[in-house]
Coordinates of C-alpha atoms and ligand atoms in Angstrom, one line a residue:
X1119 CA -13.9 34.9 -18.0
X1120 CA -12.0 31.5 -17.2
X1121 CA -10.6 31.9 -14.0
X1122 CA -6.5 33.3 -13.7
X1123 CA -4.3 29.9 -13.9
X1124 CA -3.1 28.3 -10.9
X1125 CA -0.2 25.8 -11.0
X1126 CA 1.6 23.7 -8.3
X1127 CA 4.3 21.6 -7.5
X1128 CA 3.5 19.1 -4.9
X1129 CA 6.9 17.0 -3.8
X1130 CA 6.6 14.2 -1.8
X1131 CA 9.2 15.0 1.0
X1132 CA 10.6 10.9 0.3
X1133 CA 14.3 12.4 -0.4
X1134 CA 16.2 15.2 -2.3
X1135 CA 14.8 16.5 -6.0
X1136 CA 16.3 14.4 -8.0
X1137 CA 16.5 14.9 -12.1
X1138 CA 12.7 13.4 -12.0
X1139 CA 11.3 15.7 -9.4
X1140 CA 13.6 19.0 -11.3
X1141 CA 11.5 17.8 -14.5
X1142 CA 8.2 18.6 -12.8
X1143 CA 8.8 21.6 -11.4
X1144 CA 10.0 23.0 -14.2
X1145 CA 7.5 22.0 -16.4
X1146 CA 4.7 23.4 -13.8
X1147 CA 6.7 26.4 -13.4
X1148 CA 7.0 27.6 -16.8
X1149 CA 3.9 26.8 -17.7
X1150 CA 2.4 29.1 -15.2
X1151 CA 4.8 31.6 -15.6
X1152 CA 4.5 31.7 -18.9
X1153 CA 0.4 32.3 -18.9
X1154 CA 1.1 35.2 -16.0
X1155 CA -0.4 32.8 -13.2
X1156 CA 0.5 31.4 -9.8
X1157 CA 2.7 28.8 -8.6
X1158 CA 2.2 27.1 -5.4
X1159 CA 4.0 24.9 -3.4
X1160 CA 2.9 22.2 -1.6
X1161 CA 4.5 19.0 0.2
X1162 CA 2.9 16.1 -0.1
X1163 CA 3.8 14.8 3.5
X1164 CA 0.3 13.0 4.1
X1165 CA 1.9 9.1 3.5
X1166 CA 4.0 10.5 7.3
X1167 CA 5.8 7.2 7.2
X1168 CA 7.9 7.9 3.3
X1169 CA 8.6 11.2 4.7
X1170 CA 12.7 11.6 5.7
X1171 CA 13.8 13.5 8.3
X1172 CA 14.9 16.8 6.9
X1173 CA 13.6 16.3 3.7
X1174 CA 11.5 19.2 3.3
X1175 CA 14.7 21.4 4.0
X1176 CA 16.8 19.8 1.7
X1177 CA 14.2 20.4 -1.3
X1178 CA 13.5 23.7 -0.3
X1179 CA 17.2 25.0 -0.5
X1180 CA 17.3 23.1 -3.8
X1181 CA 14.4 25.0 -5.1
X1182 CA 15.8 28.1 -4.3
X1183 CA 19.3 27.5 -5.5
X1184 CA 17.1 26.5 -8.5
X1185 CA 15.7 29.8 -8.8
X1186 CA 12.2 28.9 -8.3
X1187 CA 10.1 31.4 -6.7
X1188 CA 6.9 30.1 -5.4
X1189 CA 3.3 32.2 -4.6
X1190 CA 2.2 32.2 -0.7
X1191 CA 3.3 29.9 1.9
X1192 CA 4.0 26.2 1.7
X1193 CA 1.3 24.1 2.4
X1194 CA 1.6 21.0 4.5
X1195 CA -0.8 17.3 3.9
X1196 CA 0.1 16.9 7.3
X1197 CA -1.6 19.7 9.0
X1198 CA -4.6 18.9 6.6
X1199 CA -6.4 16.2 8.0
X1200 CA -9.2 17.9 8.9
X1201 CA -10.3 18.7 5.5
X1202 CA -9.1 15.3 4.4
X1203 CA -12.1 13.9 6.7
X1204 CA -14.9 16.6 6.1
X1205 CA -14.4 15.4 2.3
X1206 CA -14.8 12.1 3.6
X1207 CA -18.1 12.9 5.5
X1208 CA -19.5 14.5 3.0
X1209 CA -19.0 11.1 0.5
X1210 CA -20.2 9.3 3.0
X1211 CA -23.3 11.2 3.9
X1212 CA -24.0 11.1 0.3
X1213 CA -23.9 7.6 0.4
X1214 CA -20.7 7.4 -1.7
X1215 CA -17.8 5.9 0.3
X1216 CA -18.5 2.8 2.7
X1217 CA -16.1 1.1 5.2
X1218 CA -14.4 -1.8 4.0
X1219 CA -13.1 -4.9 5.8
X1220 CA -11.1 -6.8 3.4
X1221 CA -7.3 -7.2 4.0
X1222 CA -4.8 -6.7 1.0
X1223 CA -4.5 -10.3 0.9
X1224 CA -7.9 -11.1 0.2
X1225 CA -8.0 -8.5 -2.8
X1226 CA -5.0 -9.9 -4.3
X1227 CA -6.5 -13.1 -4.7
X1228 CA -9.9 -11.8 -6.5
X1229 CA -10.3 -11.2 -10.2
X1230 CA -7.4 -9.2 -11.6
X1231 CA -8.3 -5.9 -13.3
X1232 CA -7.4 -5.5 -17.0
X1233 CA -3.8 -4.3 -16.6
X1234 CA -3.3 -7.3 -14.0
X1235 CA -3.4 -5.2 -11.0
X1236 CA -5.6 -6.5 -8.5
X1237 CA -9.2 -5.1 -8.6
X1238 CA -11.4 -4.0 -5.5
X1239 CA -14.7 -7.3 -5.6
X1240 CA -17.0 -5.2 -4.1
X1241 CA -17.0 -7.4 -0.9
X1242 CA -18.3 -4.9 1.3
X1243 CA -19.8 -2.1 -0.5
X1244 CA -23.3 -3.0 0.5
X1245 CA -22.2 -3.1 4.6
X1246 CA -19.6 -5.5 6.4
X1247 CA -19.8 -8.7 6.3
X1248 CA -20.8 -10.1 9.7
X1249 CA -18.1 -10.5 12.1
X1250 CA -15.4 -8.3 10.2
X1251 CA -14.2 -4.8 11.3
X1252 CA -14.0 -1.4 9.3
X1253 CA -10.4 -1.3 7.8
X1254 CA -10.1 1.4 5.1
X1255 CA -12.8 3.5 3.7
X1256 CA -13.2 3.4 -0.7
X1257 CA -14.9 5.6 -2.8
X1258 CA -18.0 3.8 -4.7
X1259 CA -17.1 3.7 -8.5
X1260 CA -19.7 2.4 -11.2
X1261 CA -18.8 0.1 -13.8
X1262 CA -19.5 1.4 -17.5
X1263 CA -18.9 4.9 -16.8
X1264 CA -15.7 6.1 -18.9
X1265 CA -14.3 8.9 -17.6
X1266 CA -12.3 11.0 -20.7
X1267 CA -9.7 14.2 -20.2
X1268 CA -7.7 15.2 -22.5
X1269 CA -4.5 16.0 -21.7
X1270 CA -2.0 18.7 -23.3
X1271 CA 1.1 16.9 -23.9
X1272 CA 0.0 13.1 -23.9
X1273 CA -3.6 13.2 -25.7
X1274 CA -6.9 12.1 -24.4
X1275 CA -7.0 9.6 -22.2
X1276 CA -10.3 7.5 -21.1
X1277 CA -10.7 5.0 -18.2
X1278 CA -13.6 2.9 -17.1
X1279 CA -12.3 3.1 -13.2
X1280 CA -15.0 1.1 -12.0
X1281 CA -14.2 -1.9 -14.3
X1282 CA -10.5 -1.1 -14.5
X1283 CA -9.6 -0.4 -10.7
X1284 CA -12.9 -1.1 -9.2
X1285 CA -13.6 0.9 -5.3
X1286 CA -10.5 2.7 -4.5
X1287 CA -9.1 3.4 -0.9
X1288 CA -9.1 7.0 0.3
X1289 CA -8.7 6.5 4.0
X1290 CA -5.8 3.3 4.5
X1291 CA -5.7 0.7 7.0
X1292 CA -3.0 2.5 9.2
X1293 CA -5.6 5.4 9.8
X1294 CA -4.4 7.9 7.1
X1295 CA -5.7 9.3 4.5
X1296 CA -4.6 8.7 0.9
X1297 CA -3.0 10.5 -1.6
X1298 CA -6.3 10.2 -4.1
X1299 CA -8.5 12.2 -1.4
X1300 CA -5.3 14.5 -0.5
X1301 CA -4.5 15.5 -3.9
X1302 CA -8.3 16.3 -5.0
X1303 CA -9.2 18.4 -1.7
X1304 CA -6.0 20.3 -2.0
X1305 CA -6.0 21.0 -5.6
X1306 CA -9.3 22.5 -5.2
X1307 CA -8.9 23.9 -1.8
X1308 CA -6.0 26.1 -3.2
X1309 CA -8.0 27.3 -6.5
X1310 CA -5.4 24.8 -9.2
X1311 CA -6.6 25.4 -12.3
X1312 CA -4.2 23.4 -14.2
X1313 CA -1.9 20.2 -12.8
X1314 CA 1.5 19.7 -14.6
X1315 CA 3.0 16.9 -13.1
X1316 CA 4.7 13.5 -14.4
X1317 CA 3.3 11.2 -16.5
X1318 CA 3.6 8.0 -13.7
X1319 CA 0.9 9.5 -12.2
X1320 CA -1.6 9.8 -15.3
X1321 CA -3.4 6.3 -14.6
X1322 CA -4.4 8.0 -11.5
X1323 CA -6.0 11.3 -13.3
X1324 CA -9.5 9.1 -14.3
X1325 CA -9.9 7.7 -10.5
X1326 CA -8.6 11.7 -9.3
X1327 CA -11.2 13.5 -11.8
X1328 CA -14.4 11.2 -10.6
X1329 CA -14.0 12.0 -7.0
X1330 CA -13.9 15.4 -8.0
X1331 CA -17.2 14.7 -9.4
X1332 CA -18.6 12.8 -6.3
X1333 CA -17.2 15.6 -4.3
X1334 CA -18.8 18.4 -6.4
X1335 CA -15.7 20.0 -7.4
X1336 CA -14.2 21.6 -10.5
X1337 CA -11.6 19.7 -12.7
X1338 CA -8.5 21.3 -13.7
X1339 CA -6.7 21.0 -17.1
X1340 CA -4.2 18.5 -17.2
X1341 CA -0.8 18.3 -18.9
X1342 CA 1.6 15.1 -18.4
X1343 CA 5.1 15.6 -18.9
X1344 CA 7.2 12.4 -20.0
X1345 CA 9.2 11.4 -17.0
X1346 CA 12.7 10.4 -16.7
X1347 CA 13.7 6.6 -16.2
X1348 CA 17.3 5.2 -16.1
X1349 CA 19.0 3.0 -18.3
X1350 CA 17.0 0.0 -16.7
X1351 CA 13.4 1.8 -17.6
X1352 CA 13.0 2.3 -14.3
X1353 CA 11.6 5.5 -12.8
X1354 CA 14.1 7.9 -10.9
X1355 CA 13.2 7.3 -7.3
X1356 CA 15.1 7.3 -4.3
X1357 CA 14.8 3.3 -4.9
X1358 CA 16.3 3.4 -7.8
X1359 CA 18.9 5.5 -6.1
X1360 CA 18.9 8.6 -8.4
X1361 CA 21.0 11.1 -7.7
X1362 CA 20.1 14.3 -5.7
X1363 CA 20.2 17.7 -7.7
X1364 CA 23.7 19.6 -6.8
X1365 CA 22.7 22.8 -5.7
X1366 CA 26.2 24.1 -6.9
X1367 CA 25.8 22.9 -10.3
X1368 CA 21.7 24.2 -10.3
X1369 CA 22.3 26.1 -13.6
X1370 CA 23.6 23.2 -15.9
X1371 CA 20.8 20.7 -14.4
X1372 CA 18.0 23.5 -15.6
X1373 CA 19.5 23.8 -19.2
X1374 CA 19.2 19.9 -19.0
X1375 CA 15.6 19.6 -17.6
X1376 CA 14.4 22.2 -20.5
X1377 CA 16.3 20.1 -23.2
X1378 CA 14.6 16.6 -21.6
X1379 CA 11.0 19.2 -22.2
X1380 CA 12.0 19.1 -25.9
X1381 CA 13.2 22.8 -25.4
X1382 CA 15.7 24.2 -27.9
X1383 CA 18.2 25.9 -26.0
X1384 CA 20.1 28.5 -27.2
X1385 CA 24.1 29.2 -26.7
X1386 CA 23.8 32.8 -25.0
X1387 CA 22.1 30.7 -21.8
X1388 CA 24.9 28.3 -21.4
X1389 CA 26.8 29.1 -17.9
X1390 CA 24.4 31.6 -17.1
X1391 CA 23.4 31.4 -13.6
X1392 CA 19.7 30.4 -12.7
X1393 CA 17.8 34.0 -12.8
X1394 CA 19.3 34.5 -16.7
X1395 CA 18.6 30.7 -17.4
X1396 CA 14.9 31.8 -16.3
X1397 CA 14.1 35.0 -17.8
X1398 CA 14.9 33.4 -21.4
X1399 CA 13.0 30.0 -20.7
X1400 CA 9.9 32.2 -19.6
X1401 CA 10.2 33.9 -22.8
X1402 CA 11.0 31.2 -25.0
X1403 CA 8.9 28.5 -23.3
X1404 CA 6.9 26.1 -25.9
X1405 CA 5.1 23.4 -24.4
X1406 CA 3.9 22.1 -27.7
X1407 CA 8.0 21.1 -28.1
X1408 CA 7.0 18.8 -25.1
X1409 CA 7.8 15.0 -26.7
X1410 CA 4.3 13.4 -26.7
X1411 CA 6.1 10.6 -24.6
X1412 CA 5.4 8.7 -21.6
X1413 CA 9.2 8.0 -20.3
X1414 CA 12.7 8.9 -21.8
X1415 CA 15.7 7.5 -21.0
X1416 CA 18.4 9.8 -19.0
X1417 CA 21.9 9.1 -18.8
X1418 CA 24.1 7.9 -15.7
X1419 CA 25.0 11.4 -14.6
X1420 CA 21.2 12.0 -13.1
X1421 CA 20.3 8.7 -12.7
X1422 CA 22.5 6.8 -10.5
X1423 CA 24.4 8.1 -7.1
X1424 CA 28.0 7.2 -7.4
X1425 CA 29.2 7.8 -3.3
Ligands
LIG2355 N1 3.6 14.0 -4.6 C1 3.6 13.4 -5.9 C2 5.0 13.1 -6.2 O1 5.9 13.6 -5.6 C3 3.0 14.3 -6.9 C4 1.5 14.3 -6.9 C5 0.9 15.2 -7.9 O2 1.6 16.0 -8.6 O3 -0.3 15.1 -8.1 O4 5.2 12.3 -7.1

């Protein structure tokens, strides 16, 4: 028998939920609901210098204005670390990660990767150079190896990570880990079956799913939901200065998150508070309504603070 799905939401602690973040969880939420599993909660304060004061709180009493009703207790990146670097051992014992000297600098000005992004040389993946200190830790890829998923909502997707992104950082230059080795140890650590999350973060699935491999661990199904950008095609971010989620006006920002999910919603839900909103969305839920899209354009009213 497959194993009973798990689900998560995993904010980033940066700023309120804005329309972006609402998108995510609802998706994740409604998809476990809907298949009678678990949804977890867990905030993603490992990067500890994005995180804002209060942050945490602010998102919490957002999700429960929300309605959301998570399974177990919150889990924290930050009080993680120890996991973060017995995964790490492990890579390295197996001969798998190395210690790499290079500065940012010096990558950006090697051979781009396909996309134009910068891509790892391989400088030091056969030991440091002489004379240079350890300053991250990367994960070994190998170049010709396409690593395929396909996902529910956005189709299968196949990356050659070693040729495409080349070795890729999981322990950073300011001694913390990264999200990639996070993500993957916590996923599996807390028994995710499935990962519904935003589509921004689906070039990262290929590099995520092959350190689950080096690791030994199980991959989860995958379903990436188009995210929201503003009227600029940028993505809501505290950057962009999207707008935070108005716990007072929680019910008419849920009807709009299930109508951005391609959702038909029906008058007998509009103005009902959160808990009716919920009980038909559960019911009525259709992620094959999902638009097969990797961004869609919101209007003003979630995408830009006016104060
Ligand atoms: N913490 C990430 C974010 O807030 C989500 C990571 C994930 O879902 O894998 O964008």
């Amino acid at each position: 028998m497959p194993p009973a799905y798990v689900g998560r939401f995993a904010p980033s602690p940066t700023g309120p939920l804005h329309f972006g973040s609402l998108v995510a969880a609802v998706g994740s939420y409604l998809e476990a609901r809907r298949r009678g599993g678990r949804w977890l909660l867990r905030i993603e304060d490992v990067d500890r210098p994005r995180a804002v004061p209060g942050g945490e709180q602010t998102i919490l009493g957002q999700l429960e204005a929300l309605g959301f009703e998570w399974d177990g207790e919150v889990w924290h990146q930050s009080a993680r670390d120890e996991h973060y670097a017995a995964a790490l051992d492990r890579l390295r014992q197996g001969g798998r990660s190395f210690d790499c000297g290079c500065t940012r600098r010096e990558i950006a000005d090697s051979t781009p990767a396909p996309d134009g992004a910068p891509r790892y040389p391989g400088t030091c993946r056969d030991g440091l150079p002489p004379g240079r200190r350890a300053r991250t830790v990367r994960l070994k890829t190998e170049t010709g190896v396409c690593i395929c998923f396909d996902d529910r909502v956005q189709g299968r997707i196949c990356e050659d990570v070693g040729a495409e992104v080349g070795d890729f950082v999981l322990k950073r230059a300011d001694g913390l880990f990264a999200y990639q080795l996070a993500v993957v140890v916590d996923d599996a650590a807390s028994g995710v079956t499935d990962v519904v999350r935003g589509a921004d973060l689906i070039d990262s699935t290929c590099r995520q799913i092959w350190l689950q491999r080096c690791l030994g661990l199980p991959t989860p199904g995958y379903l990436h939901l188009p995210v929201a950008i503003d009227g600029h095609g940028n993505k809501l971010s505290k950057q962009t200065r999207a707008r935070g989620i108005d716990p007072a006006r929680s019910a008419a920002a849920l009807l709009a998150a299930l109508q951005f999910l391609g959702q038909r919603v029906s008058s007998e839900i509009v103005g009902a508070p959160p808990a009716t909103i919920w009980r038909w969305a559960i019911d009525q839920w259709r992620p094959a309504a999902i638009p097969s899209r990797r961004a869609i354009a919101v209007g003003a009213e979630f995408s830009e603070e006016t104060t």
